[in-house]
mmCIF file of C-alpha atoms and ligand atoms in Angstrom:
data_model
loop_
_atom_site.group_PDB
_atom_site.id
_atom_site.type_symbol
_atom_site.label_atom_id
_atom_site.label_comp_id
_atom_site.label_asym_id
_atom_site.label_seq_id
_atom_site.Cartn_x
_atom_site.Cartn_y
_atom_site.Cartn_z
ATOM 1 C CA MET A 263 230.752 156.543 -72.028
ATOM 2 C CA SER A 264 232.664 157.424 -74.941
ATOM 3 C CA GLU A 265 230.401 155.097 -77.318
ATOM 4 C CA LEU A 266 227.431 156.983 -76.138
ATOM 5 C CA LEU A 267 225.579 159.965 -78.017
ATOM 6 C CA ALA A 268 225.501 162.489 -75.045
ATOM 7 C CA PRO A 269 222.693 165.495 -75.323
ATOM 8 C CA GLN A 270 224.533 168.457 -76.263
ATOM 9 C CA LEU A 271 224.985 170.319 -73.380
ATOM 10 C CA LEU A 272 225.822 173.540 -74.835
ATOM 11 C CA ASP A 273 222.953 173.319 -77.374
ATOM 12 C CA CYS A 274 220.492 172.212 -74.476
ATOM 13 C CA PRO A 275 217.684 174.794 -74.787
ATOM 14 C CA HIS A 276 217.640 175.036 -71.064
ATOM 15 C CA HIS A 277 221.113 175.865 -70.899
ATOM 16 C CA GLN A 278 220.635 179.640 -70.887
ATOM 17 C CA ASN A 279 218.192 179.314 -68.249
ATOM 18 C CA CYS A 280 218.714 176.203 -66.481
ATOM 19 C CA PRO A 281 216.073 175.065 -63.557
ATOM 20 C CA GLU A 282 217.526 174.348 -60.440
ATOM 21 C CA GLN A 283 219.395 170.959 -60.273
ATOM 22 C CA GLN A 284 220.403 169.548 -57.088
ATOM 23 C CA SER A 285 222.246 165.674 -56.942
ATOM 24 C CA LEU A 286 220.883 163.858 -53.528
ATOM 25 C CA PRO A 287 223.020 161.095 -52.531
ATOM 26 C CA LEU A 288 221.505 157.941 -51.593
ATOM 27 C CA ARG A 289 221.801 156.428 -48.383
ATOM 28 C CA ALA A 290 222.259 152.213 -47.665
ATOM 29 C CA THR A 291 219.558 151.023 -44.867
ATOM 30 C CA THR A 292 218.415 147.693 -44.422
ATOM 31 C CA LEU A 293 214.405 146.144 -45.165
ATOM 32 C CA GLY A 294 212.832 143.238 -42.623
ATOM 33 C CA GLY A 295 214.483 140.202 -43.838
ATOM 34 C CA GLY A 296 218.196 141.540 -44.318
ATOM 35 C CA LEU A 297 218.124 143.027 -47.990
ATOM 36 C CA THR A 298 220.265 145.886 -48.052
ATOM 37 C CA ILE A 299 218.196 149.082 -49.850
ATOM 38 C CA ALA A 300 219.304 152.391 -51.082
ATOM 39 C CA ARG A 301 216.895 154.900 -49.615
ATOM 40 C CA ALA A 302 216.344 158.214 -52.047
ATOM 41 C CA LEU A 303 213.654 159.787 -50.274
ATOM 42 C CA PRO A 304 213.120 161.638 -48.266
ATOM 43 C CA HIS A 305 216.435 163.173 -48.088
ATOM 44 C CA ARG A 306 218.092 165.814 -45.154
ATOM 45 C CA ASP A 307 217.800 168.503 -48.197
ATOM 46 C CA ARG A 308 214.482 167.458 -49.992
ATOM 47 C CA ARG A 309 211.866 165.499 -48.242
ATOM 48 C CA LEU A 310 209.928 165.769 -51.072
ATOM 49 C CA ILE A 311 209.632 165.879 -54.764
ATOM 50 C CA GLY A 312 205.961 166.890 -56.019
ATOM 51 C CA PRO A 313 203.937 164.638 -53.352
ATOM 52 C CA TRP A 314 206.360 161.769 -53.630
ATOM 53 C CA CYS A 315 207.856 161.494 -50.106
ATOM 54 C CA PHE A 316 209.758 158.172 -50.198
ATOM 55 C CA LEU A 317 211.751 156.074 -52.511
ATOM 56 C CA ASP A 318 213.635 153.120 -51.971
ATOM 57 C CA HIS A 319 215.413 151.278 -54.531
ATOM 58 C CA MET A 320 215.507 147.247 -53.420
ATOM 59 C CA GLY A 321 218.567 145.152 -54.849
ATOM 60 C CA PRO A 322 219.370 143.881 -57.204
ATOM 61 C CA ALA A 323 220.174 140.876 -54.961
ATOM 62 C CA LEU A 324 220.201 137.434 -55.187
ATOM 63 C CA SER A 325 217.303 135.724 -53.338
ATOM 64 C CA THR A 326 218.238 133.080 -50.637
ATOM 65 C CA GLY A 327 214.368 131.634 -50.839
ATOM 66 C CA PRO A 328 211.151 132.845 -50.038
ATOM 67 C CA ARG A 329 211.187 136.014 -47.614
ATOM 68 C CA THR A 330 214.482 136.920 -48.530
ATOM 69 C CA ILE A 331 212.196 140.427 -48.431
ATOM 70 C CA ASN A 332 209.875 139.881 -45.028
ATOM 71 C CA VAL A 333 208.233 142.881 -43.542
ATOM 72 C CA GLY A 334 205.589 141.743 -41.318
ATOM 73 C CA PRO A 335 202.482 143.348 -40.691
ATOM 74 C CA HIS A 336 202.782 147.217 -40.049
ATOM 75 C CA PRO A 337 200.607 150.571 -40.222
ATOM 76 C CA HIS A 338 200.247 153.212 -42.694
ATOM 77 C CA ILE A 339 198.806 156.382 -42.763
ATOM 78 C CA GLY A 340 198.364 159.922 -44.941
ATOM 79 C CA LEU A 341 199.726 158.028 -47.832
ATOM 80 C CA GLN A 342 199.916 155.911 -50.830
ATOM 81 C CA THR A 343 202.569 153.189 -51.410
ATOM 82 C CA VAL A 344 203.678 152.821 -54.603
ATOM 83 C CA THR A 345 205.407 149.424 -55.352
ATOM 84 C CA TRP A 346 206.848 148.733 -58.845
ATOM 85 C CA LEU A 347 209.106 145.681 -59.259
ATOM 86 C CA PHE A 348 212.044 144.975 -62.121
ATOM 87 C CA GLU A 349 212.709 141.529 -60.983
ATOM 88 C CA GLY A 350 211.006 138.821 -58.630
ATOM 89 C CA ALA A 351 208.130 138.626 -56.793
ATOM 90 C CA ILE A 352 206.390 140.000 -53.540
ATOM 91 C CA ARG A 353 203.411 138.836 -51.961
ATOM 92 C CA HIS A 354 201.347 141.653 -49.967
ATOM 93 C CA ARG A 355 198.508 141.055 -47.601
ATOM 94 C CA ASP A 356 196.529 144.035 -46.096
ATOM 95 C CA SER A 357 193.749 144.375 -43.273
ATOM 96 C CA LEU A 358 191.365 144.878 -46.043
ATOM 97 C CA GLY A 359 191.737 140.801 -46.934
ATOM 98 C CA ASN A 360 194.106 141.420 -50.198
ATOM 99 C CA ASP A 361 196.417 138.751 -50.577
ATOM 100 C CA LEU A 362 198.238 138.292 -54.080
ATOM 101 C CA GLU A 363 201.765 138.658 -55.324
ATOM 102 C CA ILE A 364 203.437 141.263 -57.611
ATOM 103 C CA ARG A 365 205.463 140.721 -60.464
ATOM 104 C CA PRO A 366 207.427 143.224 -63.161
ATOM 105 C CA GLY A 367 204.987 145.426 -65.242
ATOM 106 C CA GLN A 368 202.155 145.323 -62.549
ATOM 107 C CA LEU A 369 201.268 148.358 -60.272
ATOM 108 C CA ASN A 370 200.626 147.909 -56.248
ATOM 109 C CA LEU A 371 198.909 151.351 -55.224
ATOM 110 C CA MET A 372 197.861 151.262 -51.569
ATOM 111 C CA THR A 373 195.938 153.963 -50.619
ATOM 112 C CA ALA A 374 196.421 154.198 -46.828
ATOM 113 C CA GLY A 375 194.197 156.743 -45.910
ATOM 114 C CA ARG A 376 193.204 156.972 -42.288
ATOM 115 C CA GLY A 377 194.954 153.663 -41.690
ATOM 116 C CA ILE A 378 196.021 150.689 -43.149
ATOM 117 C CA VAL A 379 198.212 147.460 -41.790
ATOM 118 C CA HIS A 380 200.182 145.449 -44.501
ATOM 119 C CA SER A 381 203.019 142.857 -45.046
ATOM 120 C CA GLU A 382 205.322 142.313 -47.649
ATOM 121 C CA GLN A 383 207.316 139.309 -48.230
ATOM 122 C CA SER A 384 209.451 138.246 -51.432
ATOM 123 C CA THR A 385 208.261 134.546 -52.838
ATOM 124 C CA SER A 386 211.303 134.456 -55.410
ATOM 125 C CA PRO A 387 212.840 130.922 -55.147
ATOM 126 C CA ALA A 388 216.363 131.258 -53.837
ATOM 127 C CA GLY A 389 218.944 132.445 -56.868
ATOM 128 C CA ALA A 390 216.364 134.772 -58.205
ATOM 129 C CA ILE A 391 217.307 138.087 -58.527
ATOM 130 C CA LEU A 392 214.887 140.237 -56.506
ATOM 131 C CA HIS A 393 215.072 143.967 -57.603
ATOM 132 C CA GLY A 394 212.676 146.788 -57.425
ATOM 133 C CA ALA A 395 211.381 150.194 -56.047
ATOM 134 C CA GLN A 396 208.742 151.281 -53.277
ATOM 135 C CA LEU A 397 207.803 154.848 -53.161
ATOM 136 C CA TRP A 398 205.108 156.714 -51.142
ATOM 137 C CA LEU A 399 202.882 159.734 -52.150
ATOM 138 C CA ALA A 400 201.855 162.461 -49.456
ATOM 139 C CA LEU A 401 198.137 162.442 -49.790
ATOM 140 C CA PRO A 402 196.474 166.177 -49.949
ATOM 141 C CA GLU A 403 194.647 167.540 -46.874
ATOM 142 C CA ALA A 404 191.348 166.767 -48.571
ATOM 143 C CA GLU A 405 192.191 163.098 -49.067
ATOM 144 C CA ARG A 406 194.191 161.594 -46.331
ATOM 145 C CA HIS A 407 191.388 160.821 -43.934
ATOM 146 C CA GLN A 408 189.466 158.661 -46.766
ATOM 147 C CA PRO A 409 189.021 154.931 -46.099
ATOM 148 C CA PRO A 410 191.673 152.672 -47.118
ATOM 149 C CA ARG A 411 191.846 150.785 -50.455
ATOM 150 C CA PHE A 412 193.994 149.084 -52.758
ATOM 151 C CA GLU A 413 194.591 148.571 -56.631
ATOM 152 C CA HIS A 414 196.616 145.771 -58.452
ATOM 153 C CA ILE A 415 197.019 146.865 -61.841
ATOM 154 C CA GLU A 416 198.298 144.378 -64.238
ATOM 155 C CA SER A 417 199.131 146.527 -67.202
ATOM 156 C CA LEU A 418 200.246 149.968 -67.625
ATOM 157 C CA PRO A 419 200.292 152.175 -70.493
ATOM 158 C CA GLN A 420 203.752 152.071 -72.346
ATOM 159 C CA ARG A 421 205.197 153.354 -75.585
ATOM 160 C CA ARG A 422 208.410 152.525 -77.495
ATOM 161 C CA GLU A 423 211.302 155.715 -78.489
ATOM 162 C CA GLY A 424 214.265 154.218 -80.198
ATOM 163 C CA ALA A 425 215.268 151.421 -78.390
ATOM 164 C CA ALA A 426 213.984 152.460 -75.196
ATOM 165 C CA ARG A 427 210.166 151.295 -73.637
ATOM 166 C CA ILE A 428 208.632 154.129 -71.461
ATOM 167 C CA HIS A 429 206.259 152.799 -68.419
ATOM 168 C CA CYS A 430 204.102 155.180 -66.857
ATOM 169 C CA PHE A 431 202.893 153.703 -63.841
ATOM 170 C CA ALA A 432 201.626 156.630 -62.094
ATOM 171 C CA GLY A 433 200.122 159.907 -63.042
ATOM 172 C CA ARG A 434 200.731 161.193 -66.704
ATOM 173 C CA LEU A 435 203.820 161.302 -68.974
ATOM 174 C CA GLY A 436 203.641 162.655 -72.146
ATOM 175 C CA GLU A 437 200.009 160.856 -73.786
ATOM 176 C CA LEU A 438 200.781 157.866 -71.586
ATOM 177 C CA GLN A 439 198.130 158.306 -68.691
ATOM 178 C CA SER A 440 198.058 155.684 -65.827
ATOM 179 C CA GLN A 441 194.930 154.452 -64.298
ATOM 180 C CA ALA A 442 196.134 154.358 -61.051
ATOM 181 C CA ARG A 443 194.286 156.515 -59.039
ATOM 182 C CA CYS A 444 196.255 159.401 -57.267
ATOM 183 C CA HIS A 445 195.598 162.662 -56.039
ATOM 184 C CA TRP A 446 197.604 164.938 -56.937
ATOM 185 C CA PRO A 447 199.201 166.045 -60.696
ATOM 186 C CA LEU A 448 202.389 163.746 -60.530
ATOM 187 C CA VAL A 449 204.228 161.402 -62.827
ATOM 188 C CA GLY A 450 205.937 158.029 -62.212
ATOM 189 C CA ALA A 451 207.622 156.127 -65.056
ATOM 190 C CA GLU A 452 210.113 153.505 -65.961
ATOM 191 C CA ILE A 453 212.764 153.958 -68.814
ATOM 192 C CA GLN A 454 214.130 151.065 -70.085
ATOM 193 C CA ALA A 455 216.925 150.575 -73.040
ATOM 194 C CA SER A 456 217.133 147.503 -74.482
ATOM 195 C CA ASP A 457 219.907 148.914 -76.587
ATOM 196 C CA LYS A 458 221.933 152.094 -77.277
ATOM 197 C CA THR A 459 219.351 155.069 -77.754
ATOM 198 C CA THR A 460 218.455 158.593 -77.458
ATOM 199 C CA LEU A 461 214.999 159.610 -76.388
ATOM 200 C CA THR A 462 213.095 162.857 -75.319
ATOM 201 C CA LEU A 463 211.021 162.769 -72.293
ATOM 202 C CA PRO A 464 207.774 165.229 -72.573
ATOM 203 C CA LEU A 465 207.712 166.830 -68.978
ATOM 204 C CA ASP A 466 205.236 169.043 -67.524
ATOM 205 C CA GLY A 467 206.463 172.474 -66.737
ATOM 206 C CA GLY A 468 204.856 173.199 -63.624
ATOM 207 C CA PHE A 469 206.691 169.912 -62.252
ATOM 208 C CA GLU A 470 209.625 169.391 -60.272
ATOM 209 C CA HIS A 471 211.383 165.948 -61.042
ATOM 210 C CA GLY A 472 213.503 163.473 -59.858
ATOM 211 C CA LEU A 473 215.567 161.141 -62.031
ATOM 212 C CA LEU A 474 217.245 157.931 -60.592
ATOM 213 C CA LEU A 475 219.389 155.479 -62.500
ATOM 214 C CA ILE A 476 218.736 151.627 -62.021
ATOM 215 C CA ASP A 477 221.494 150.105 -64.034
ATOM 216 C CA GLY A 478 223.004 151.429 -66.893
ATOM 217 C CA GLN A 479 224.643 154.743 -68.055
ATOM 218 C CA CYS A 480 222.691 157.970 -68.751
ATOM 219 C CA HIS A 481 223.503 161.017 -70.029
ATOM 220 C CA HIS A 482 221.379 164.127 -69.432
ATOM 221 C CA PRO A 483 221.809 167.726 -70.279
ATOM 222 C CA GLY A 484 223.405 168.925 -67.117
ATOM 223 C CA GLY A 485 225.996 165.971 -67.325
ATOM 224 C CA GLN A 486 225.890 161.883 -66.631
ATOM 225 C CA LEU A 487 223.826 160.422 -63.907
ATOM 226 C CA ASP A 488 225.391 158.498 -61.377
ATOM 227 C CA LYS A 489 223.842 155.517 -59.601
ATOM 228 C CA ALA A 490 224.435 156.943 -56.329
ATOM 229 C CA GLU A 491 222.221 160.205 -56.495
ATOM 230 C CA LEU A 492 218.742 160.832 -57.249
ATOM 231 C CA LEU A 493 219.114 163.735 -59.344
ATOM 232 C CA TYR A 494 216.277 166.450 -58.831
ATOM 233 C CA LEU A 495 215.153 168.981 -61.590
ATOM 234 C CA GLY A 496 213.154 172.154 -60.515
ATOM 235 C CA PRO A 497 209.806 173.504 -62.388
ATOM 236 C CA GLY A 498 210.388 174.418 -65.719
ATOM 237 C CA LEU A 499 211.570 171.846 -67.870
ATOM 238 C CA THR A 500 208.883 170.706 -70.682
ATOM 239 C CA GLU A 501 211.732 168.180 -72.303
ATOM 240 C CA LEU A 502 214.200 165.986 -70.943
ATOM 241 C CA PRO A 503 216.224 164.508 -73.907
ATOM 242 C CA LEU A 504 218.251 161.473 -72.569
ATOM 243 C CA ALA A 505 221.227 159.452 -74.034
ATOM 244 C CA LEU A 506 221.001 155.728 -72.863
ATOM 245 C CA ALA A 507 223.219 152.771 -72.800
ATOM 246 C CA ALA A 508 222.268 149.309 -73.653
ATOM 247 C CA GLY A 509 220.490 147.758 -70.808
ATOM 248 C CA SER A 510 219.901 151.018 -69.271
ATOM 249 C CA ARG A 511 216.967 151.494 -66.715
ATOM 250 C CA LEU A 512 215.439 154.599 -64.788
ATOM 251 C CA LEU A 513 212.789 155.650 -62.495
ATOM 252 C CA LEU A 514 211.189 159.157 -63.291
ATOM 253 C CA ILE A 515 208.955 160.720 -60.731
ATOM 254 C CA GLY A 516 207.833 164.308 -60.283
ATOM 255 C CA GLY A 517 204.882 166.262 -59.307
ATOM 256 C CA ILE A 518 203.519 170.106 -58.708
ATOM 257 C CA PRO A 519 205.370 171.193 -55.515
ATOM 258 C CA PHE A 520 203.476 169.426 -52.998
ATOM 259 C CA GLU A 521 202.557 172.600 -50.600
ATOM 260 C CA GLU A 522 201.706 171.351 -47.200
ATOM 261 C CA ASP A 523 203.914 170.902 -44.447
ATOM 262 C CA VAL A 524 204.238 167.172 -43.662
ATOM 263 C CA VAL A 525 205.435 165.263 -40.663
ATOM 264 C CA ILE A 526 206.818 161.793 -41.565
ATOM 265 C CA TRP A 527 207.604 159.303 -39.071
ATOM 266 C CA TRP A 528 208.155 155.444 -39.587
ATOM 267 C CA ASN A 529 205.189 154.541 -41.435
ATOM 268 C CA PHE A 530 203.072 157.646 -40.981
ATOM 269 C CA VAL A 531 202.699 160.638 -43.077
ATOM 270 C CA ALA A 532 200.707 163.390 -41.004
ATOM 271 C CA ARG A 533 200.715 167.322 -40.583
ATOM 272 C CA SER A 534 201.801 167.382 -36.515
ATOM 273 C CA GLN A 535 203.532 165.457 -33.969
ATOM 274 C CA ALA A 536 200.350 165.330 -32.007
ATOM 275 C CA GLU A 537 198.958 162.982 -34.931
ATOM 276 C CA ILE A 538 202.358 161.006 -34.896
ATOM 277 C CA VAL A 539 201.561 159.992 -31.264
ATOM 278 C CA GLN A 540 198.126 159.448 -31.947
ATOM 279 C CA ALA A 541 198.478 157.165 -34.740
ATOM 280 C CA ARG A 542 201.669 155.190 -32.609
ATOM 281 C CA ASP A 543 199.341 154.740 -30.089
ATOM 282 C CA ASP A 544 196.457 153.737 -32.049
ATOM 283 C CA TRP A 545 198.636 150.622 -33.661
ATOM 284 C CA GLN A 546 200.138 149.872 -30.536
ATOM 285 C CA GLN A 547 196.714 149.537 -29.207
ATOM 286 C CA GLY A 548 195.655 147.559 -32.294
ATOM 287 C CA ARG A 549 193.053 150.184 -33.309
ATOM 288 C CA LEU A 550 194.582 150.548 -37.040
ATOM 289 C CA GLY A 551 193.335 146.802 -37.889
ATOM 290 C CA ASP A 552 195.401 143.367 -38.030
ATOM 291 C CA LEU A 553 196.423 140.523 -40.393
ATOM 292 C CA PRO A 554 194.686 137.744 -38.974
ATOM 293 C CA GLY A 555 196.619 134.244 -39.904
ATOM 294 C CA HIS A 556 199.834 136.135 -40.782
ATOM 295 C CA ASP A 557 202.337 133.763 -39.337
ATOM 296 C CA GLY A 558 204.911 136.679 -38.150
ATOM 297 C CA PRO A 559 204.706 139.467 -35.681
ATOM 298 C CA PRO A 560 203.540 142.496 -36.148
ATOM 299 C CA LEU A 561 206.495 145.144 -36.353
ATOM 300 C CA ALA A 562 206.337 147.549 -33.383
ATOM 301 C CA ALA A 563 206.822 151.173 -33.461
ATOM 302 C CA PRO A 564 210.199 152.602 -32.574
ATOM 303 C CA PRO A 565 210.711 154.407 -29.558
ATOM 304 C CA LEU A 566 208.851 158.147 -30.088
ATOM 305 C CA THR A 567 211.848 160.528 -28.805
ATOM 306 C CA GLY A 568 212.108 163.771 -28.739
ATOM 307 C CA ARG A 569 210.010 166.130 -31.439
ATOM 308 C CA VAL A 570 209.527 164.619 -35.138
ATOM 309 C CA LYS A 571 210.663 166.796 -37.574
ATOM 310 C CA GLY A 572 207.989 168.833 -40.057
ATOM 311 C CA GLY A 573 208.599 170.931 -42.987
ATOM 312 C CA ARG A 574 210.569 170.691 -45.680
HETATM 313 MN MN1 LIG B 641 204.610 149.175 -45.860
#
C-alpha cells in the first residue's frame, strides 16, 4: 500500500466528529451449483443498511460450464432482488414469463411484492470467470404487497473521476440517478479504478452506508479496507475520500435507516412469524407461482423450526 496516497486521516474533515464505523466480517456459504460465496448481509450485528437486507459477493470463480451457478425455481416475497455482475453471464427466468441473460454493466431488478418465483443459472462456458453480487432491498409497508414486476436495464448512469469509473445502479449518488424503480431513499454503486487514483464520493448525510472491497486495495479516512469485511458507516457523512490501487473495485450501498421491523427467513422478507409460516405454506402448496418448462426441480423451503428472529 505504500505507493498509494492514503486520504489524510488526521486531516480528515470528519475526524473530529466521526460517524459510527463498524467492521462486519463476511461469512462463506454455498450457492446452488456449489459455488462458494461471501455473505455480507444480513449480519448478526447489523441486519440492514438502509433498506439493503442481503448482500452476497459471488466469486470470482472459474466456470466449469453452464450452470456452475444453478439456483432452481424458488419464491420471494416482500423484497426487491438486485443483480449486478462483474464478469460472466446469468440466465434469469421468472413466473411473469421473463427469460433473459444478464451481463456486466446491466441491472436485474426483480420486485417480488406479494410473491414471485424465479431461477438463476450461469451461462458462461467452462474457463470463464463468474463474478458478481446479489443484493436484496426490503420493501416498505406501502409497497410490499404490490404485484410482482421485473426490470432489466441495459445501461446505468456513470461518470469518471480520475482513473475511476462510478456506476450508480440503484438510487442516487451525487448527480447520478439510477432509473431502476426503488421505493426508499438509497444508493447502490460500483466504483472501479483502471489505475491508481483518488476520488471523493458525494454522500447523502441522512444515509447510513456500507463499503465492500471486491478487488484491489482501498484507503478510506478510517484506514485500509479489508476484503473480508463490509465496512459500515453511520449517518452524517456527506463525502467519502478514497484512494484506490490500480484494478480496484468497490461496492457502495446505503440509504435512510429502515425503520420497519423486518423478519427475514429463507427467501422471504416479512413482518411477523405468522407471515413467514403463511408464505412457506403458500410456496409448498404452489400458490406463489411456478416456472413452466423449467428443467430442474423447485427448491423446497427448509423446515421452520422455532421462532424466526425479528428486529434489527
Ligand atoms: Mn432468488
